[in-house]
XYZ file of C-alpha atoms in Angstrom:
574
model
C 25.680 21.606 9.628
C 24.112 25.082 10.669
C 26.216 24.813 13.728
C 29.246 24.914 11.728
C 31.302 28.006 9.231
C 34.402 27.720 6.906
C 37.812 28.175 6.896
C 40.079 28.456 4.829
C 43.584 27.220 5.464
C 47.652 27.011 4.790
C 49.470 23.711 5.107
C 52.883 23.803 5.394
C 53.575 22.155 2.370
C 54.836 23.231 -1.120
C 51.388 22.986 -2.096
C 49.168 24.924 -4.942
C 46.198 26.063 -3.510
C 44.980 26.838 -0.075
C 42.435 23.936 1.794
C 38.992 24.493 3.160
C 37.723 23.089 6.684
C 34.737 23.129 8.594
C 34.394 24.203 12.335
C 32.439 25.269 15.442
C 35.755 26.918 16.791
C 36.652 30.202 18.261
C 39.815 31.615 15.782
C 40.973 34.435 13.755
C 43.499 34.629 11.178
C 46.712 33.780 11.862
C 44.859 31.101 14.531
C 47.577 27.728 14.000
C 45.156 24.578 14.009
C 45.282 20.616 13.772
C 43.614 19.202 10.678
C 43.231 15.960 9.197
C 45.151 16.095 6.082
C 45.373 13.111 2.964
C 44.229 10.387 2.388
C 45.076 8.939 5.711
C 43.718 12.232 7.370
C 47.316 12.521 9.253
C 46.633 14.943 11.839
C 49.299 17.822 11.278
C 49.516 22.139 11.270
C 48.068 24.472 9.429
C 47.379 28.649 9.501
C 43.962 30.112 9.392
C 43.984 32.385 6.895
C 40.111 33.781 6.260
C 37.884 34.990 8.400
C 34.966 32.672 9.383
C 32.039 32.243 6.529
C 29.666 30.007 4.927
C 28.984 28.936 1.702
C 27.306 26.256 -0.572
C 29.465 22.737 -0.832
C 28.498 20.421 -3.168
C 31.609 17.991 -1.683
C 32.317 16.416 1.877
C 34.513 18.910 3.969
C 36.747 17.489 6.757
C 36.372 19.396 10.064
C 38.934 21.082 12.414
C 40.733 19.051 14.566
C 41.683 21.072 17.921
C 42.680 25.097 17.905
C 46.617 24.902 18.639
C 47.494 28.813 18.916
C 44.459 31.147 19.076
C 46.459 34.195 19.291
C 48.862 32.456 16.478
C 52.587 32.818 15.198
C 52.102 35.061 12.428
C 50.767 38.515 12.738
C 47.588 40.014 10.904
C 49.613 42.460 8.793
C 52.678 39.698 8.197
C 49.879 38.049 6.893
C 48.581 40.566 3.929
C 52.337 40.762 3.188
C 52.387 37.184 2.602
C 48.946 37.612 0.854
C 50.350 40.184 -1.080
C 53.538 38.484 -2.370
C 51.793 35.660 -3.362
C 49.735 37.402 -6.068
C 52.526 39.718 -6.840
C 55.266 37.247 -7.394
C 52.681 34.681 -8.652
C 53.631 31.706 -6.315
C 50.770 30.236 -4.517
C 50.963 31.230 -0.671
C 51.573 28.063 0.922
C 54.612 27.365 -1.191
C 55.450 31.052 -0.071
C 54.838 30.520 3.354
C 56.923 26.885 3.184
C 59.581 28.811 0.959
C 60.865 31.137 3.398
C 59.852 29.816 7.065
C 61.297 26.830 8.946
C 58.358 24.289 10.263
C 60.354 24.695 13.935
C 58.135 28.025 14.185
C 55.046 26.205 14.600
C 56.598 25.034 17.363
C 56.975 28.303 19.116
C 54.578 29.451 21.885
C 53.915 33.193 22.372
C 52.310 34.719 25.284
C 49.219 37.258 25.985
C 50.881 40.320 25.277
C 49.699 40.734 22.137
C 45.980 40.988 23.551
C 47.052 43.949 25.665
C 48.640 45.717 22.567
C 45.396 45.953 20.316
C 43.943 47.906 23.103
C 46.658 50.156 23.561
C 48.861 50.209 19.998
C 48.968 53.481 18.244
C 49.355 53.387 14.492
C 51.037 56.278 12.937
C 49.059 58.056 10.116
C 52.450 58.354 8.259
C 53.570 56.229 5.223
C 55.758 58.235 3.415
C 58.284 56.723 1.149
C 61.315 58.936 1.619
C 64.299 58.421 -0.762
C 67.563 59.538 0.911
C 70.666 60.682 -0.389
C 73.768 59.883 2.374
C 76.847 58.142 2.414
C 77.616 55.067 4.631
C 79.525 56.448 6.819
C 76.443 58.776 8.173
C 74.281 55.587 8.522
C 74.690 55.219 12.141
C 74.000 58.745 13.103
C 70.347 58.669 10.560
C 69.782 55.486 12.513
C 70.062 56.832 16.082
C 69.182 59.990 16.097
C 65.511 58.610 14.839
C 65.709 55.194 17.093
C 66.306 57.485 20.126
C 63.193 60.180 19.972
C 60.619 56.475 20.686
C 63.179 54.246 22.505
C 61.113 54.608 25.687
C 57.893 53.417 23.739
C 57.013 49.967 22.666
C 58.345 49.869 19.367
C 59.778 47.815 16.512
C 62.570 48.703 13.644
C 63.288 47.273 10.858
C 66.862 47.945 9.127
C 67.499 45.440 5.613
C 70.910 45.382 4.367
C 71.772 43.482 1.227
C 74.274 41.236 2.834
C 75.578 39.293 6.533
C 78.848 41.742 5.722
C 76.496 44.819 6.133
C 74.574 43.073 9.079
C 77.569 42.784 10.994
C 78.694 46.392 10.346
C 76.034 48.073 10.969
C 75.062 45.955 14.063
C 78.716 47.135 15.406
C 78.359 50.437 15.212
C 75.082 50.549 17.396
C 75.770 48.073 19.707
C 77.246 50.417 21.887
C 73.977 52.682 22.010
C 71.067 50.292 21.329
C 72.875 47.006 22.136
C 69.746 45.924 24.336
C 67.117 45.740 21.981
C 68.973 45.419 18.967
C 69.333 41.809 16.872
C 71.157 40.910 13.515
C 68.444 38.258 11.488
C 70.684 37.079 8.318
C 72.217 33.480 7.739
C 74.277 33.263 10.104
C 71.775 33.543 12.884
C 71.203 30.175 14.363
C 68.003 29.105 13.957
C 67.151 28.928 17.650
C 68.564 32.427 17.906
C 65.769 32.980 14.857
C 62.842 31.812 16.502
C 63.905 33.646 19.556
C 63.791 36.911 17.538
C 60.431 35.958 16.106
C 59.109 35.534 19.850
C 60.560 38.988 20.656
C 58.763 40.062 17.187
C 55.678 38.718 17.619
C 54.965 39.331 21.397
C 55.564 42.705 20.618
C 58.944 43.362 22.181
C 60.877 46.635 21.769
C 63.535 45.710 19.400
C 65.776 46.638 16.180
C 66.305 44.117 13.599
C 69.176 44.487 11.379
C 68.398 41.981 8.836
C 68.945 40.733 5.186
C 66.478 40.495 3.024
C 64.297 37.409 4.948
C 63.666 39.627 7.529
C 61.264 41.396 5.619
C 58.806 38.640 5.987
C 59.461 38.656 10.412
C 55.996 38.606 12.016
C 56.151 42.456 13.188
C 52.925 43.938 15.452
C 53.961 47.145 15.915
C 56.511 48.387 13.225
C 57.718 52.040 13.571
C 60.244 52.614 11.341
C 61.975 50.599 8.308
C 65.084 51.844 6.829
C 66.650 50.200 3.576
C 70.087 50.801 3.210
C 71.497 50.708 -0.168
C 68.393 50.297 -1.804
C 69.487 50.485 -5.429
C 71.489 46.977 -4.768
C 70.874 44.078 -6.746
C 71.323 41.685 -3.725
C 68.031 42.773 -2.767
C 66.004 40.821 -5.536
C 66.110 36.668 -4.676
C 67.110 34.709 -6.990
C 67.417 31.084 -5.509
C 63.818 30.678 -3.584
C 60.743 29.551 -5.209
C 59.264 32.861 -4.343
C 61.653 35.430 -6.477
C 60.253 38.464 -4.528
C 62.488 41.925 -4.266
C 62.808 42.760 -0.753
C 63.186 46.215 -1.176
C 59.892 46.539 -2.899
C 58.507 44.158 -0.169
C 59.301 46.735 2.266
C 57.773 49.039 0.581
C 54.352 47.161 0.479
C 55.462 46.376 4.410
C 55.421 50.102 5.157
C 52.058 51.113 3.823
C 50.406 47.847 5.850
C 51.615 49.098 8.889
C 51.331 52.548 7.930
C 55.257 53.523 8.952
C 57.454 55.765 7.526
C 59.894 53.889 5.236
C 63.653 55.880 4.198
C 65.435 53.763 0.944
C 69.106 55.303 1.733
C 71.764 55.315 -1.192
C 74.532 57.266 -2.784
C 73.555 56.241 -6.122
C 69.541 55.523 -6.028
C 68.318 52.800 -8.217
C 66.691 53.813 -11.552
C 62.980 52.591 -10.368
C 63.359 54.837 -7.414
C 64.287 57.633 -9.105
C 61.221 56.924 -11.954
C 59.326 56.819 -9.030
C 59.871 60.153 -7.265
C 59.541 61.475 -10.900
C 55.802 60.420 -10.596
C 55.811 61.755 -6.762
C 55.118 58.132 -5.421
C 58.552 58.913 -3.128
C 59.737 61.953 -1.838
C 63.120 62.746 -2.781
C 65.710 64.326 -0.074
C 69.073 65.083 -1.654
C 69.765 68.469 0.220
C 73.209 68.301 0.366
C 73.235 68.068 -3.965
C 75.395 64.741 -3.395
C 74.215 63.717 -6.682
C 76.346 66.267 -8.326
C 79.729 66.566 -6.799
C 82.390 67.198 -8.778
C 85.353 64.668 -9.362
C 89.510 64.987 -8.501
C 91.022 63.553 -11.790
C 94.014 63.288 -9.887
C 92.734 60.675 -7.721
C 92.146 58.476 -10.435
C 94.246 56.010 -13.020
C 92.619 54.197 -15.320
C 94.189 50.807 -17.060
C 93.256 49.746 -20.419
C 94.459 46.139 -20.076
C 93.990 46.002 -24.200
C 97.596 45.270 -25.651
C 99.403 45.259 -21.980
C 101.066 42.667 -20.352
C 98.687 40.360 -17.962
C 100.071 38.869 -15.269
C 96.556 36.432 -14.734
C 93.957 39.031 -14.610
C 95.979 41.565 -13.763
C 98.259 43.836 -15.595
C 101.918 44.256 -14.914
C 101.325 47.867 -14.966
C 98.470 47.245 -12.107
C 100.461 45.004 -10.130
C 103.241 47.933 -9.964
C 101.354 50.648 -8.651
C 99.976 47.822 -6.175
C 104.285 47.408 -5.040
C 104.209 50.936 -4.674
C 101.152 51.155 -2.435
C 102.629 48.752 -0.412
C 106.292 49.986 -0.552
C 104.288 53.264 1.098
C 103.076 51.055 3.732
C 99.651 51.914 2.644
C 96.414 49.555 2.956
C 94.525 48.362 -0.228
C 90.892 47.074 -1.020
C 91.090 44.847 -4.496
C 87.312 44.634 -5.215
C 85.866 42.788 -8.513
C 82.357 42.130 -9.453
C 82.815 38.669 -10.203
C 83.263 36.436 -7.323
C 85.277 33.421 -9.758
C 88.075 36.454 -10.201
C 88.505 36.603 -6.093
C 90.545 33.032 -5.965
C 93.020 33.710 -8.857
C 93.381 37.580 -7.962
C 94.191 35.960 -4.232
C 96.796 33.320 -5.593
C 98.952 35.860 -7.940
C 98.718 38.598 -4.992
C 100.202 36.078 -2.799
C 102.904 35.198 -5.099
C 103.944 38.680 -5.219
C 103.759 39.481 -1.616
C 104.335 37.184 0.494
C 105.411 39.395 3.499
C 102.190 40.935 3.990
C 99.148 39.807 5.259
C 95.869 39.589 2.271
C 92.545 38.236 3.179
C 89.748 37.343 0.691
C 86.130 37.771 0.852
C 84.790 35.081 -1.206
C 81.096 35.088 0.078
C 79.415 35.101 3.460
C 77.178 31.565 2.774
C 80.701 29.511 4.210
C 81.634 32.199 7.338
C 80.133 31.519 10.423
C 78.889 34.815 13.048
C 82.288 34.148 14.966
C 84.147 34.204 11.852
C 82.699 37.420 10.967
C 83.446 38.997 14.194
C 86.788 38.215 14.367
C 87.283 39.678 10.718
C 86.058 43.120 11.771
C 87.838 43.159 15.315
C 90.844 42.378 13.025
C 90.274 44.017 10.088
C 93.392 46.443 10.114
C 95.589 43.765 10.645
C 95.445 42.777 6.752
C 97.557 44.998 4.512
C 94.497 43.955 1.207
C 91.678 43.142 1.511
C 90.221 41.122 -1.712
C 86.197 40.698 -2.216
C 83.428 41.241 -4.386
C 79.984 43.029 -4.410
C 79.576 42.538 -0.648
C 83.343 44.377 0.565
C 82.932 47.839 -1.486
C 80.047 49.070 1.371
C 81.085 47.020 4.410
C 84.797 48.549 5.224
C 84.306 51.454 6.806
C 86.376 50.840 9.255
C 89.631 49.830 7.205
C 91.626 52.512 6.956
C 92.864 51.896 2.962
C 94.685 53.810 0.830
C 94.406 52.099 -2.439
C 90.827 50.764 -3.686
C 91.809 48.725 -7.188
C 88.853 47.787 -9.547
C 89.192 45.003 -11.447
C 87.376 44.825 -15.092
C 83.835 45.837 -14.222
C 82.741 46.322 -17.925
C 82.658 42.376 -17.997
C 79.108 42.905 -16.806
C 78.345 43.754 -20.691
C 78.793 40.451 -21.283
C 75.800 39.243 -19.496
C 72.188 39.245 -21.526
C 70.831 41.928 -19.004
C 68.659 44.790 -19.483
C 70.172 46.616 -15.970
C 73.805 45.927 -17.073
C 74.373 49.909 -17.936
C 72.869 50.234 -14.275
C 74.560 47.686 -12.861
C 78.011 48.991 -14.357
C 77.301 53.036 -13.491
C 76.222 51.921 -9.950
C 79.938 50.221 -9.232
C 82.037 52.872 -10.790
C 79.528 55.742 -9.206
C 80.447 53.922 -6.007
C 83.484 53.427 -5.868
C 84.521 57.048 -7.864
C 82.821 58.331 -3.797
C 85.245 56.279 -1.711
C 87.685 57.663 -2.568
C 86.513 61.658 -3.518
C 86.128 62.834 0.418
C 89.515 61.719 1.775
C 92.870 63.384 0.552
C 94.401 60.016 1.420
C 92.510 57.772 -0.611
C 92.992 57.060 -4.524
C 91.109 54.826 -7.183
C 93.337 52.269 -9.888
C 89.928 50.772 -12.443
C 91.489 47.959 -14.917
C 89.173 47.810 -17.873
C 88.941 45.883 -20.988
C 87.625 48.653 -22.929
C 88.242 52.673 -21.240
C 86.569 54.477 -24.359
C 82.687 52.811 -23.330
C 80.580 56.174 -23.179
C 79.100 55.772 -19.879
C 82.798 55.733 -18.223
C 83.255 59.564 -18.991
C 80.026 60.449 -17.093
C 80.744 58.552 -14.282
C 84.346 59.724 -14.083
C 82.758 63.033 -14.179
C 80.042 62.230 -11.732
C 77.274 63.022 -13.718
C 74.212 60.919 -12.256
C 71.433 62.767 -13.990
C 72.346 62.739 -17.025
C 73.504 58.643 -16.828
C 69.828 58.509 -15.314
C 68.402 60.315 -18.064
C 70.412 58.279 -20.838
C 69.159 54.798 -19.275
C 65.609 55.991 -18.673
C 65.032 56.923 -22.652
C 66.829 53.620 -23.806
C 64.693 51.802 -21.130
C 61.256 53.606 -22.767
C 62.295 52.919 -26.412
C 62.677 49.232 -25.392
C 59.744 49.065 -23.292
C 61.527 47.850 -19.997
C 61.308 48.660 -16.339
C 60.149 50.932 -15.117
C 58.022 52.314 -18.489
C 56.241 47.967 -18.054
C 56.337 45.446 -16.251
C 58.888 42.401 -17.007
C 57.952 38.994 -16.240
C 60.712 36.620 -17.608
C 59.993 32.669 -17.975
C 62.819 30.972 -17.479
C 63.034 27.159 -18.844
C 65.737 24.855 -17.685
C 66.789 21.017 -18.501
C 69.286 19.031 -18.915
C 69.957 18.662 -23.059
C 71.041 22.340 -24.461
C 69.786 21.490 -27.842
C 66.285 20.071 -27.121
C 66.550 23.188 -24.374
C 66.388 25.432 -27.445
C 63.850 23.723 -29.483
C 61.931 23.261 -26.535
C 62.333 27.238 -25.818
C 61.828 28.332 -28.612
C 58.226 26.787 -29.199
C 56.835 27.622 -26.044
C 57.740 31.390 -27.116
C 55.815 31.024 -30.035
C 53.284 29.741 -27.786
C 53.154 33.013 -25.767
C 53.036 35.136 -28.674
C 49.630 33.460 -29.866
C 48.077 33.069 -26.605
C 49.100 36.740 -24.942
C 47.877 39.394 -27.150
C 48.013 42.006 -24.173
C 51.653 41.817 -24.051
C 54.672 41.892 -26.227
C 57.142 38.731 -26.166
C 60.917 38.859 -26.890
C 62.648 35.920 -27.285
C 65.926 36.418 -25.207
C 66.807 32.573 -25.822
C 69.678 30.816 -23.807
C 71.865 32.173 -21.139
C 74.239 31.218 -18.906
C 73.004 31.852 -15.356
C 75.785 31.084 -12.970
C 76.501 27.249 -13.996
C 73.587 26.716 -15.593
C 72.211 27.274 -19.047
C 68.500 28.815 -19.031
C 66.376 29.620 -21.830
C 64.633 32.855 -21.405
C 61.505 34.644 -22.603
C 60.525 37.926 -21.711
C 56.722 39.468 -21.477
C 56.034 43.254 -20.813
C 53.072 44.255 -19.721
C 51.534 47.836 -19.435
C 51.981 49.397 -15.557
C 48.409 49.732 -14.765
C 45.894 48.426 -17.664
C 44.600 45.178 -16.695
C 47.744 44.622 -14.785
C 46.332 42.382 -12.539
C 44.071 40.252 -14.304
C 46.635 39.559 -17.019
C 49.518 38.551 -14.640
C 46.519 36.212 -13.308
C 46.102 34.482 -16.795
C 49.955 33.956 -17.460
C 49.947 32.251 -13.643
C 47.275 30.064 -14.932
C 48.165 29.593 -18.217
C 52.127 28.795 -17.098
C 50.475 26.467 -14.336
C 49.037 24.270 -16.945
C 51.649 24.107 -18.988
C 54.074 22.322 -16.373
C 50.807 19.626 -16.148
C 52.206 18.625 -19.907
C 53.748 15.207 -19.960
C 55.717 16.923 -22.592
C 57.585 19.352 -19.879
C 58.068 16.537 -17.096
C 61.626 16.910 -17.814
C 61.745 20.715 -17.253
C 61.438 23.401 -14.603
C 59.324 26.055 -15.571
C 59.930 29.223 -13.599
C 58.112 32.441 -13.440
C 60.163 35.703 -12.405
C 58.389 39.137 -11.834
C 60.846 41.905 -12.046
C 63.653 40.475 -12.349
């Protein structure tokens, strides 16, 4: 037994704790192994993830099979981001690590390179956090101009965009100058064009990924740069895996691992960021003053649809100015925040207009990458363009005339804590596509045109919106003043839902005296009713240990014969 150490390992299964092995084998962390695993000690994969060590077992430990991949598939620092999001997001890591890879990867074989690199790699001492004020348009230009200064050095970039839309965008506009080492990882890359990239990634190959938020997680050994464009959007934060992790923030933690510089670009930051260069964690670069531009009344109509004629959900007096638009020969972008309104705004367009050509954006989960080629090579071929969240930043390159908003103040009707945010962030938006071009002119339906918040953003006013949301935020004691963790219980009886909800709050408020509960109750998520329960916590104070107790505590809950009919679901930030 002296002859052998410990390691401790991931198996690629949705598993809840990690698995420890004995061996006499040379590896490292990240090594891939073969282990005897079950009751029937199948032979299968798994990830070294500790260092060599020994310690005192009371219990028979199986040994280590065979050493696979010494050098391994997943890089050291890839793997204290992993670390990292598991105890952050409080999912254990190898249902992280089977959450967002495919098994194919352990598949892959890499070469020697990376043995050559630790000799020569140099680390920059830099990990500033720059928050950047720009518009799209000057994306490619911020991108280049950096890329180009180390393009002759080995050296890996990382760009996130909340959506394949943006992917594809960007990725055209730089293809001309970096089209050699520069790849697009969202869901529309094939997953043999995936691994590929993860090769490139982890055998240290020059290259610039222009990814959604996955990419994040790409095995990188020598990362430069990472630029987050749009940082303040809410695509960023995943909602559907088991590991609900913000990307943005992930990038974040990515940049100070690697020690790279990290820029979050956006014409309207988010409200953490801004919190956060308040408190000098970021560095704030708005030297132009784009915050505070002034707005042209004139290129702006506003439609209270209260007491008009609706033609579906539009208003006759919309549907007119649309004729005219058209009657001018001029393009138009219909954008609404709700992707159910795309379909009928589509049909009733179509009725009217039959001559011209209208496309809709519905979502990019059904295009394929030669679908979304084709749109952009064809873009100004459409006369109106229709979409939701993922058009308003992704069409530079139509030349419109007309951008029409359709009811964004619906977003009050959601039980959300960022819908102020949410709603400031699309009229802020959309009040700038149209401000720097005489050509261009903004139509917003709205249920209600006398909400408060719609006179500052008409009038540009950023700070003091900021300002507004950040006391309201600290009276309530939400982001970013604590920390939010929201459980969210689903099933399949609304009633019992309820009762079922309701006592397990009462639960948390006996058992968690270091935070405060609120019982937000049901809500509709998507298709789905979901009873929710918020608990804040304080920023710093015991932050860790308590977020540890509510894993543990929520962990042994869903062991309850009594919740065998429920999903249990823990959320950090949402």
């Amino acid at each position: 037994m002296k002859d052998f150490f410990f390691l401790d390992v991931i198996i690629n299964l949705p598993l809840d704790s990690l698995y420890t092995y004995k061996s006499n084998l040379n590896t490292k962390i990240g090594s891939i192994v073969k282990v005897p695993f079950g009751n029937n000690n199948e032979i299968i994969d798994a990830v070294v993830i500790s260092k060599p060590y020994t310690a005192k077992r009371n219990y028979y430990i199986k040994k280590v099979v065979s050493v696979k991949n010494y050098e391994g598939l997943f890089s050291y620092n890839q793997i204290q981001l992993l670390l990292w999001a598991s105890e952050y997001y409080l999912v254990s890591l190898p249902k992280v690590l089977n959450s967002l890879f495919s098994k194919k990867i352990f598949d892959l074989k890499n070469s020697d390179e990376r043995i050559e690199r630790v000799k020569t790699q140099i680390i920059s001492n830099k990990s500033n956090i720059n928050l950047i004020i720009s518009y799209s348009k000057d994306l490619k230009k911020q991108i280049t101009e950096y890329i180009k200064v180390s393009k002759k050095s080995k050296s890996q970039y990382l760009v996130l965009t909340p959506n394949s839309y943006q992917c594809q965008d960007i990725y055209n506009k730089l293809s001309k100058t970096l089209q050699e080492i520069t790849y697009i990882y969202d869901s529309k890359t094939t997953t043999k064009d995936k691994l590929d990239i993860w090769r490139r990634v982890i055998n240290n190959k020059n290259i610039l990924i222009i990814g959604i938020k996955s990419a994040v997680f790409l095995p990188f050994t020598n990362l430069n740069k990472i630029i987050v464009i749009n940082e303040h959007d809410y695509l960023y934060k995943e909602t559907d895996r088991v590991i609900r992790y913000n990307a943005r923030d992930c990038a974040i933690m990515l940049s100070k691992i690697n020690k790279c510089e990290i820029d979050l670009i956006s014409e309207s930051p988010s409200i953490e960021s801004m919190y956060n260069c308040e408190k000098r964690k970021f560095i704030f670069h708005d030297n132009m003053k784009k915050l505070s531009l002034k707005t042209d009344l004139n290129k702006i109509s506003i439609v209270n649809k209260t007491n008009k004629k609706l033609k579906g959900l539009l208003t006759e007096e919309v549907i007119e100015k649309i004729k005219v638009s058209i009657r001018n020969g001029e393009k138009i972008i219909i954008y609404t925040p709700y992707s159910k309104d795309i379909e009928p705004i589509e049909s009733l367009i179509n009725s009217y207009f039959k001559e011209i050509k209208s496309i809709s954006i519905k979502n990019s989960i059904s295009i394929t990458r030669n679908q979304l080629i084709k749109f952009y090579l064809d873009i100004n071929k459409n006369n109106i363009i229709i979409g939701n969240h993922s058009v308003i930043d992704s069409l530079e390159t139509f030349r419109y005339n007309l951008l029409v908003l359709i009811n964004p103040d619906k977003i009050f009707s959601n039980t959300n804590y960022k819908s102020n945010e949410i709603y400031f962030q699309i009229l802020f938006k959309t009040f700038k596509k149209v401000r720097n071009e005489k050509s261009k002119k903004l139509i917003i339906q709205l249920s209600n045109s006398d909400y408060g918040n719609l006179n500052d953003n008409i009038r540009l006013n950023y700070h003091d919106i900021i300002k507004k949301e950040m006391f309201e935020r600290k009276v309530f004691n939400y982001p970013p003043y604590k920390r939010l963790i929201c459980l969210e219980l689903k099933g399949k009886s609304v009633s019992e839902l309820e009762l079922k909800g309701k006592k397990l709050y009462e639960e948390m408020t006996k058992k968690f005296k270091f935070c405060s509960a609120s019982d937000i109750g049901l809500v509709k998520n998507k298709k789905k009713i979901i009873y929710k329960i918020f608990l804040k916590l304080d920023r710093i104070k015991n932050l860790k240990r308590n977020k540890k107790t509510i894993y543990e505590e929520i962990r042994m809950i869903k062991t309850r014969k009594s919740f065998s009919n429920y999903l249990l679901t823990i959320d950090i930030d949402p």
